[in-house]
PDB file of C-alpha atoms in Angstrom:
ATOM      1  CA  UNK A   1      18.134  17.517 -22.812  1.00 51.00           C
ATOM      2  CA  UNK A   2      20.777  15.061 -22.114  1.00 50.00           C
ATOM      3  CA  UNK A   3      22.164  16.403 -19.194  1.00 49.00           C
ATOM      4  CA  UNK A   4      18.820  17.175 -17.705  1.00 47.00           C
ATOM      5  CA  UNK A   5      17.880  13.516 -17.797  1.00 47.00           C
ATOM      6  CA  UNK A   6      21.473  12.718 -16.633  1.00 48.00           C
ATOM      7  CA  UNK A   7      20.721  15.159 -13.422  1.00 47.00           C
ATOM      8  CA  UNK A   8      17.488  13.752 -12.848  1.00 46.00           C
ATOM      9  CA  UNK A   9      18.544  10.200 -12.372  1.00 48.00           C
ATOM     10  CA  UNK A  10      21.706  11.079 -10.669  1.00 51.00           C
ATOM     11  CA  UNK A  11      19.584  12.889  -8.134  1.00 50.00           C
ATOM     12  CA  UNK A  12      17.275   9.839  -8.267  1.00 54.00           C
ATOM     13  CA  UNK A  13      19.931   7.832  -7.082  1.00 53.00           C
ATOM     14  CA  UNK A  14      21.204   9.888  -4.075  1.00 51.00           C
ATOM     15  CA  UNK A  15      17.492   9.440  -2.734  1.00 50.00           C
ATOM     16  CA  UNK A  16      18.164   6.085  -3.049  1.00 54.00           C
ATOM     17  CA  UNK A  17      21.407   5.552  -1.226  1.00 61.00           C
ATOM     18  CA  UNK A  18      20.375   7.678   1.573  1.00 58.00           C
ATOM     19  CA  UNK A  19      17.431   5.498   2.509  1.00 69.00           C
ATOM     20  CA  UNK A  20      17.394   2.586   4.764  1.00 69.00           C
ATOM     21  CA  UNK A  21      15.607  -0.693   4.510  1.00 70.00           C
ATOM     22  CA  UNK A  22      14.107  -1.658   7.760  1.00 75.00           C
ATOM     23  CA  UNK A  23      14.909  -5.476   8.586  1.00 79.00           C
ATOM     24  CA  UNK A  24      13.014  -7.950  10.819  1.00 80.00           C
ATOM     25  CA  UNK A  25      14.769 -11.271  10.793  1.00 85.00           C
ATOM     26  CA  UNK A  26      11.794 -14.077  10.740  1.00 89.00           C
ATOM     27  CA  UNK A  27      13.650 -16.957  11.918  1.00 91.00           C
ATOM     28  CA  UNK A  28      15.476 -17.270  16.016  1.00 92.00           C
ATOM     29  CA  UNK A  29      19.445 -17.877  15.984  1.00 92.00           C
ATOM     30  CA  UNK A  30      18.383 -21.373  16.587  1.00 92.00           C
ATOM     31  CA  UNK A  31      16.316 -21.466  13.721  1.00 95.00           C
ATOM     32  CA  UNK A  32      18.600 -19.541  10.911  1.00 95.00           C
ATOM     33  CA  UNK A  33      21.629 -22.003  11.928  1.00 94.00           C
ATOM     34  CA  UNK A  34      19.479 -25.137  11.635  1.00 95.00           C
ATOM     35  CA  UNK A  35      17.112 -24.874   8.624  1.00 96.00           C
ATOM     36  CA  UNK A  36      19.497 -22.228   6.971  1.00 97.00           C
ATOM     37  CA  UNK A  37      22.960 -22.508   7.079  1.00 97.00           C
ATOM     38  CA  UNK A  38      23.371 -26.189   8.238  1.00 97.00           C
ATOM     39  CA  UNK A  39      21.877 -28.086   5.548  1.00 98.00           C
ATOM     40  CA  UNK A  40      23.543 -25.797   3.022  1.00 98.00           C
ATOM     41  CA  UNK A  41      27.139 -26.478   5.184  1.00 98.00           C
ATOM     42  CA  UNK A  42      26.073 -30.367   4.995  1.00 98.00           C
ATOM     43  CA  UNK A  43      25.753 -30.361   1.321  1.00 98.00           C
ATOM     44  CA  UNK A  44      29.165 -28.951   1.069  1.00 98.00           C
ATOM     45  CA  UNK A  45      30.539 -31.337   3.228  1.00 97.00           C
ATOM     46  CA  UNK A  46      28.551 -34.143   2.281  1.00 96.00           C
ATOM     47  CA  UNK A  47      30.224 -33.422  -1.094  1.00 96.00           C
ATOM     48  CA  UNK A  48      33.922 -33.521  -0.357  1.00 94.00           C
ATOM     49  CA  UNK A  49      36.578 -35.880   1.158  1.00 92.00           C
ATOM     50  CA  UNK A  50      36.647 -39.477   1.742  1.00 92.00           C
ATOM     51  CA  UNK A  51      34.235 -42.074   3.507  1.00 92.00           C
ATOM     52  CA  UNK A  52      35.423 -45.359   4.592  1.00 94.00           C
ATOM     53  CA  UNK A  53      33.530 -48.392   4.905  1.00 92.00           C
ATOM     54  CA  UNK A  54      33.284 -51.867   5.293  1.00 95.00           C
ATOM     55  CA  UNK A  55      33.634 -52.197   1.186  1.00 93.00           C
ATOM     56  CA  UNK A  56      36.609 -49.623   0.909  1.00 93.00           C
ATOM     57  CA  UNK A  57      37.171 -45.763   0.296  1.00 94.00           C
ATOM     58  CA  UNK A  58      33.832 -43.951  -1.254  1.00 93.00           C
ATOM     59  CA  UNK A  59      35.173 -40.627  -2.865  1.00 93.00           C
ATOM     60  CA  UNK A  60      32.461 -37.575  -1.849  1.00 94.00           C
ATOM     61  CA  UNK A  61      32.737 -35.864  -4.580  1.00 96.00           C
ATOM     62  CA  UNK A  62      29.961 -34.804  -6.978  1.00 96.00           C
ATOM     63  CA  UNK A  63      29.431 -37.009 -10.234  1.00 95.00           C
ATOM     64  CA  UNK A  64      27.276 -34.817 -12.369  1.00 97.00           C
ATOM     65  CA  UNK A  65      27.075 -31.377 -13.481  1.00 97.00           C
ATOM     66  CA  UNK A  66      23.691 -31.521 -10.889  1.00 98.00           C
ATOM     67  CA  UNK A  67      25.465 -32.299  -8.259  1.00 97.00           C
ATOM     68  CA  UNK A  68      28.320 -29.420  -8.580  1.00 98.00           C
ATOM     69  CA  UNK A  69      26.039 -27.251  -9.134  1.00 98.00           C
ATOM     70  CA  UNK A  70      24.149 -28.428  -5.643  1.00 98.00           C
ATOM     71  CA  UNK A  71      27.236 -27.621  -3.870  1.00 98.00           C
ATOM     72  CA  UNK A  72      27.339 -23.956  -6.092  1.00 98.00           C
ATOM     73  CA  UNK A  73      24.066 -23.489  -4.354  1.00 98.00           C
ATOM     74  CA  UNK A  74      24.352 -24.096  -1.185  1.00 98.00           C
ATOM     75  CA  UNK A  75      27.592 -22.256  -0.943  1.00 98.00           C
ATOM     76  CA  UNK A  76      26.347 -19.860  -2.124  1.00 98.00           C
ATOM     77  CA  UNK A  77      23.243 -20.174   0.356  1.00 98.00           C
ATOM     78  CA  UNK A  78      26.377 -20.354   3.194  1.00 98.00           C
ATOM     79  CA  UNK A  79      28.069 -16.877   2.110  1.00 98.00           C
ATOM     80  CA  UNK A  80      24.959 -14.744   2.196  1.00 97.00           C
ATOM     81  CA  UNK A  81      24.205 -16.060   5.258  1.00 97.00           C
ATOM     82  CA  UNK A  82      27.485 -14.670   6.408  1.00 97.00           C
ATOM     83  CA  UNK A  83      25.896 -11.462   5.149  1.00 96.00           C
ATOM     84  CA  UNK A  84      22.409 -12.402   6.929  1.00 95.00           C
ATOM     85  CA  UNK A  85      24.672 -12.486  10.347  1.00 95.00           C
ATOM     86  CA  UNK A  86      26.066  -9.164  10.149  1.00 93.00           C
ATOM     87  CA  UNK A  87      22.134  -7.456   9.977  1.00 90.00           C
ATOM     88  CA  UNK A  88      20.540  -6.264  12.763  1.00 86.00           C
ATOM     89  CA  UNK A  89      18.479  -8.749  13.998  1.00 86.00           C
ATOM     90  CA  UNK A  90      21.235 -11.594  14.198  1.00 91.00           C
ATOM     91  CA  UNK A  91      24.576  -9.713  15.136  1.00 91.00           C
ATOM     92  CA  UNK A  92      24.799  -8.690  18.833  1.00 91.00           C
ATOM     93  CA  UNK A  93      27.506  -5.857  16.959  1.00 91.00           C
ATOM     94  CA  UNK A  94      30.701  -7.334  18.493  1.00 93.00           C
ATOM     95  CA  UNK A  95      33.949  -7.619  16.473  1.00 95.00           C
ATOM     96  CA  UNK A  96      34.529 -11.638  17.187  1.00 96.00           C
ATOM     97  CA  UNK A  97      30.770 -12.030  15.683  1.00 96.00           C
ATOM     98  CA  UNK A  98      31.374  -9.630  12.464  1.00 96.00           C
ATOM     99  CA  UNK A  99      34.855 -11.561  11.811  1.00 97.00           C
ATOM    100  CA  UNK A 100      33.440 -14.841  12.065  1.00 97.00           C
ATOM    101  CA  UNK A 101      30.313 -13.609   9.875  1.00 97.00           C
ATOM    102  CA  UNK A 102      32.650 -12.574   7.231  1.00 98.00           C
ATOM    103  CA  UNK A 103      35.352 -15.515   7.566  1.00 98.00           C
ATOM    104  CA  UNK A 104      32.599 -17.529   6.782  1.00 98.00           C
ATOM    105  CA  UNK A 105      31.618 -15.497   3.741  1.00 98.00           C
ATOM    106  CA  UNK A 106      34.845 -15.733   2.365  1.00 98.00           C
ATOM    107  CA  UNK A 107      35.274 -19.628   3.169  1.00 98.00           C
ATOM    108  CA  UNK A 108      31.991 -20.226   1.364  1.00 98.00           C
ATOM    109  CA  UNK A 109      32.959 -18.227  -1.405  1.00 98.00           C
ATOM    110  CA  UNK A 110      36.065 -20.503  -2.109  1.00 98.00           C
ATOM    111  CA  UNK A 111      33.899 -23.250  -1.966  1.00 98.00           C
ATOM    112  CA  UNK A 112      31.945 -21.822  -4.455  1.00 98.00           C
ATOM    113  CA  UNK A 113      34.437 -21.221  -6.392  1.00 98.00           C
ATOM    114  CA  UNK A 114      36.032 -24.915  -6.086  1.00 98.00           C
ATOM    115  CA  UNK A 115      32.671 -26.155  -7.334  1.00 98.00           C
ATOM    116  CA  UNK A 116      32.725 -23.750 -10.023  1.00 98.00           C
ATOM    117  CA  UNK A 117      35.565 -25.471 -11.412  1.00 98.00           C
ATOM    118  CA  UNK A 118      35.228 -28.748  -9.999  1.00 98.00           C
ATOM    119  CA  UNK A 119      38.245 -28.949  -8.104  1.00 97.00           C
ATOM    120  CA  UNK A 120      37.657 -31.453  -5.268  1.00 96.00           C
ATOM    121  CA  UNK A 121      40.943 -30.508  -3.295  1.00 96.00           C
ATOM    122  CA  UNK A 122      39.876 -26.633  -2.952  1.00 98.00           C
ATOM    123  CA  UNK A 123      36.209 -27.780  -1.798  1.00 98.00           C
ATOM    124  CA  UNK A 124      37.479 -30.474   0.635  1.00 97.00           C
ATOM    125  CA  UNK A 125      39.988 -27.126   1.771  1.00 98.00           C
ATOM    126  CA  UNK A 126      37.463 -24.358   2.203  1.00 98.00           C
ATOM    127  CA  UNK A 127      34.975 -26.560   3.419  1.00 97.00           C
ATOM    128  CA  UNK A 128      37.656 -27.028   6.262  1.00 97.00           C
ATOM    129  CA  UNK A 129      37.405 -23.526   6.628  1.00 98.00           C
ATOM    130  CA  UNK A 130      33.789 -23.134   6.704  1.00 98.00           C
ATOM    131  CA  UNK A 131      33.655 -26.061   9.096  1.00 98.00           C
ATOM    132  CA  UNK A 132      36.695 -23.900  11.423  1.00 98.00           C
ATOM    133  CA  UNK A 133      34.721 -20.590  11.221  1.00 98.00           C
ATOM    134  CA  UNK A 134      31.509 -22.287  12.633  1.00 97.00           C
ATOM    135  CA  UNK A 135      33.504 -24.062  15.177  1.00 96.00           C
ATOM    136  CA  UNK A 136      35.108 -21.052  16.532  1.00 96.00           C
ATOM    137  CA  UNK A 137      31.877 -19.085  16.496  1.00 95.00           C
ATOM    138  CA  UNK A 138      30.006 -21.865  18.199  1.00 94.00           C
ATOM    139  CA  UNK A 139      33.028 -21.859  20.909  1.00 94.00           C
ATOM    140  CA  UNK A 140      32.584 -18.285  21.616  1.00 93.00           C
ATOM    141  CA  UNK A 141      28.509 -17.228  20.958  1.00 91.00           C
ATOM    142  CA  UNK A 142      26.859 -21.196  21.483  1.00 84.00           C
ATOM    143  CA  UNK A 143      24.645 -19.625  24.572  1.00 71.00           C
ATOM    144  CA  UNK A 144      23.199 -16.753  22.895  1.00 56.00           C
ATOM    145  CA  UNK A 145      21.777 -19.107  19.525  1.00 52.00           C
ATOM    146  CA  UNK A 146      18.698 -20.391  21.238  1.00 47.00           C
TER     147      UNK A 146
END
């Protein structure tokens, strides 16, 4: 009995692989980099570094556990939409556009990461990195985002 059950839900999930999700993005370029991933890219920024002002140097940094775990969110809102730019839909399928999707995956996961465990000097680092990945892309693909 065990290995009939074993069968059936192996050959369950075969049927599963082997069937593709459609997927109809619902938001323009324009839209996905400005209500998406920017604000989630300006909390991470917004939470890292140095400010100066008339009164002196204001560290960036989260405070609170609320506000690390702000900049865990919307990190982790920046590396899925790394994902989001690889789908049809988004990706015109060129290699530049696929490295820079994934380059800023990987950047956001750092900063994820650096949140995780607090570490200001790894977020103010890979949010250099996220902020270099969406530079480059911008560089090469600006035109085509509206």
């Amino acid at each position: 009995m065990m290995c009939l059950l074993i069968t059936f839900f192996a050959g369950c999930g075969d049927t599963q692989q082997n069937t593709q999700v459609p997927f109809k993005s619902t938001l323009s370029m324009h839209e996905m980099m400005t209500w998406y991933l920017e604000p989630a890219a300006d909390v991470i920024w917004d939470s890292a570094g140095f400010v100066i002002t008339e009164d002196g140097e204001v560290d960036l940094r989260p405070t609170t556990e609320e506000g690390w775990l702000n900049v865990i969110n919307a990190a982790t809102v920046v590396a899925e939409g790394g994902n989001l730019l690889l789908i049809n839909g988004y990706s015109p399928n060129e290699a530049d556009w696929d490295a820079y999707s994934k380059g800023l995956t990987s950047a956001a996961l750092k900063a994820r990461r650096a949140a995780e465990s607090q570490d200001a000097d790894a977020l103010f680092d890979a949010g250099g990195e996220i902020f270099n990945v969406c530079r480059a892309c911008h560089n090469r693909y600006i035109e085509r985002m509206d």
